[in-house]
């Protein structure tokens, strides 16, 4: 894995330096990992979603090709940017579907072992995105840990590298973020079930 990470880092730096051939070789390495990231997320999606993991990966890849003025340092940095893009794609798709339909059954946002019920398909990803955006104003690093882990599927070690923090800090940030988001998303459930009541 270290050798593979080193190769990806070298290809990122070559691509960032203008070597177009490096992009093709990089794609061979990162495509399977991007697909795995998308699959991890899709497992948390309810039935009825229209996006497929392959489509998400293609969209992320197209957006990554347009990324410029990034001084690539490491594999983890690349996947951190990919995670952010994946989040935007998934949220935009959920918003588009939400504007076409209303109502539905309960759905889950699964932050590891913490599952939070939210009404209506696609509302869960939107509620999580709204809560995460609010959380990022209060605790930006902790919100980044959630984004990397939930949307990007990065491991603890990869998050350590991406954010240059200790493993203990990653675990503490993750636990704090889960508790905060669980509380916020629980409020969303109550508000949705009792409209007009504060």
C-alpha positions as CSV (number, residue, x, y, z in Angstrom):
1,X,0.0,0.0,0.0
2,X,2.9,2.4,0.8
3,X,4.4,1.7,-2.6
4,X,1.1,2.2,-4.3
5,X,0.5,5.5,-2.3
6,X,4.0,6.6,-3.3
7,X,3.3,5.9,-7.0
8,X,0.0,7.8,-6.8
9,X,1.8,10.7,-5.2
10,X,4.4,10.8,-7.9
11,X,1.8,10.6,-10.7
12,X,-0.1,13.5,-9.0
13,X,3.0,15.6,-8.9
14,X,3.8,14.8,-12.5
15,X,0.2,15.6,-13.6
16,X,0.3,18.8,-11.5
17,X,3.6,19.7,-13.3
18,X,1.9,19.4,-16.7
19,X,2.6,15.8,-17.7
20,X,-0.7,14.8,-19.4
21,X,0.4,11.1,-19.8
22,X,0.6,10.9,-16.0
23,X,-3.1,11.5,-15.8
24,X,-3.8,8.4,-17.8
25,X,-1.6,6.3,-15.6
26,X,-3.1,7.9,-12.5
27,X,-6.6,7.0,-13.6
28,X,-5.6,3.3,-13.6
29,X,-4.6,3.6,-9.9
30,X,-7.4,5.9,-8.6
31,X,-10.4,4.7,-10.5
32,X,-10.9,1.5,-8.5
33,X,-10.5,3.5,-5.2
34,X,-12.9,6.2,-6.3
35,X,-15.4,3.4,-7.3
36,X,-15.0,1.8,-3.8
37,X,-15.6,5.2,-2.2
38,X,-18.8,5.6,-4.2
39,X,-19.9,2.1,-3.4
40,X,-19.4,2.6,0.3
41,X,-21.7,5.6,0.1
42,X,-24.3,3.9,-2.0
43,X,-24.7,1.2,0.6
44,X,-26.0,4.0,2.9
45,X,-28.5,5.2,0.4
46,X,-32.1,4.1,0.5
47,X,-33.9,2.3,-2.3
48,X,-35.0,4.4,-5.1
49,X,-31.8,6.4,-5.7
50,X,-31.0,6.8,-9.3
51,X,-27.3,7.4,-9.1
52,X,-24.9,4.5,-9.7
53,X,-21.4,4.2,-8.2
54,X,-19.9,4.3,-11.7
55,X,-21.7,7.5,-12.7
56,X,-20.6,9.2,-9.5
57,X,-17.0,8.1,-10.2
58,X,-17.1,9.4,-13.7
59,X,-18.5,12.8,-12.6
60,X,-15.8,13.1,-9.9
61,X,-13.2,12.1,-12.4
62,X,-14.4,14.8,-14.9
63,X,-14.3,17.4,-12.2
64,X,-10.9,16.4,-11.0
65,X,-9.5,16.8,-14.6
66,X,-10.6,20.4,-14.4
67,X,-8.8,21.0,-11.1
68,X,-5.9,23.4,-11.6
69,X,-3.6,25.3,-9.4
70,X,-3.3,22.5,-6.9
71,X,0.1,21.6,-5.7
72,X,-0.4,17.9,-5.2
73,X,1.4,16.6,-2.1
74,X,0.0,13.1,-1.4
75,X,-2.5,10.5,-2.2
76,X,-4.6,11.4,0.8
77,X,-4.9,15.0,-0.4
78,X,-6.2,13.8,-3.8
79,X,-8.9,11.6,-2.1
80,X,-9.8,14.4,0.3
81,X,-10.6,16.6,-2.7
82,X,-12.4,13.7,-4.4
83,X,-14.5,13.2,-1.2
84,X,-15.6,16.9,-1.2
85,X,-16.6,16.6,-4.9
86,X,-18.5,13.3,-4.2
87,X,-20.4,15.1,-1.4
88,X,-21.4,17.9,-3.7
89,X,-22.5,15.5,-6.5
90,X,-24.6,13.4,-4.1
91,X,-26.2,16.4,-2.4
92,X,-27.0,18.0,-5.8
93,X,-28.6,14.8,-7.0
94,X,-30.6,14.4,-3.8
95,X,-31.8,18.1,-4.2
96,X,-32.8,17.5,-7.8
97,X,-34.8,14.4,-6.9
98,X,-36.3,16.1,-3.9
99,X,-37.6,18.9,-6.1
100,X,-39.4,16.3,-8.2
101,X,-41.2,14.5,-5.4
102,X,-42.3,14.9,-1.9
103,X,-43.1,12.5,1.0
104,X,-42.0,8.9,1.4
105,X,-40.8,6.4,3.9
106,X,-38.2,6.8,6.6
107,X,-34.6,6.6,5.5
108,X,-31.3,6.3,7.5
109,X,-28.1,8.3,7.6
110,X,-25.6,5.8,8.9
111,X,-22.6,7.4,10.5
112,X,-20.9,4.1,11.3
113,X,-22.8,2.5,14.2
114,X,-25.0,5.6,14.7
115,X,-28.1,5.5,12.6
116,X,-30.5,8.4,12.5
117,X,-33.9,8.0,11.0
118,X,-35.1,10.8,8.8
119,X,-38.4,11.0,6.8
120,X,-38.4,10.7,3.0
121,X,-35.8,9.5,0.6
122,X,-33.0,11.9,-0.2
123,X,-33.9,14.0,2.9
124,X,-31.3,12.2,4.9
125,X,-28.4,13.2,2.7
126,X,-29.7,16.8,2.5
127,X,-30.2,16.9,6.3
128,X,-26.7,15.6,6.8
129,X,-25.3,18.1,4.4
130,X,-27.1,21.0,6.1
131,X,-26.0,19.8,9.6
132,X,-22.4,19.2,8.4
133,X,-22.3,22.7,6.9
134,X,-23.5,24.2,10.2
135,X,-21.1,22.1,12.1
136,X,-18.2,23.2,9.9
137,X,-18.8,26.8,11.1
138,X,-18.4,25.6,14.7
139,X,-15.7,22.9,14.2
140,X,-14.1,23.0,10.8
141,X,-11.6,20.3,11.4
142,X,-14.1,17.9,12.9
143,X,-16.5,18.5,10.0
144,X,-13.6,17.7,7.6
145,X,-13.1,14.4,9.4
146,X,-16.7,13.5,8.8
147,X,-16.6,14.5,5.2
148,X,-13.5,12.4,4.6
149,X,-14.7,9.4,6.4
150,X,-18.4,9.4,5.5
151,X,-18.3,10.8,1.9
152,X,-14.8,9.8,1.0
153,X,-14.5,6.5,2.8
154,X,-11.0,7.4,3.9
155,X,-9.4,5.3,6.7
156,X,-8.2,6.7,9.9
157,X,-4.6,6.6,8.7
158,X,-5.6,8.4,5.4
159,X,-7.4,11.1,7.4
160,X,-4.3,11.5,9.6
161,X,-2.2,12.1,6.5
162,X,-4.8,14.4,4.8
163,X,-5.3,16.6,7.8
164,X,-1.8,16.2,9.4
165,X,-3.3,15.3,12.8
166,X,-2.7,12.4,15.2
167,X,-4.8,9.2,15.1
168,X,-6.1,10.1,18.6
169,X,-7.3,13.5,17.4
170,X,-9.1,11.8,14.4
171,X,-10.9,9.4,16.8
172,X,-11.8,12.2,19.2
173,X,-13.0,14.5,16.3
174,X,-15.1,11.6,14.8
175,X,-16.7,10.8,18.2
176,X,-17.5,14.5,18.9
177,X,-18.8,15.0,15.4
178,X,-21.1,12.0,15.5
179,X,-22.6,13.1,18.8
180,X,-23.2,16.6,17.6
181,X,-24.6,15.5,14.2
182,X,-26.8,12.8,15.9
183,X,-28.3,15.6,18.1
184,X,-28.9,17.9,15.2
185,X,-30.4,15.2,12.9
186,X,-32.6,14.1,15.8
187,X,-34.0,17.7,15.9
188,X,-34.6,17.5,12.2
189,X,-36.7,14.3,12.6
190,X,-38.8,15.9,15.4
191,X,-39.3,19.1,13.4
192,X,-40.3,17.1,10.3
193,X,-42.8,15.0,12.3
194,X,-44.3,18.0,14.1
195,X,-44.4,20.8,11.6
196,X,-45.3,24.2,13.1
197,X,-44.2,23.2,16.6
198,X,-41.0,24.7,18.1
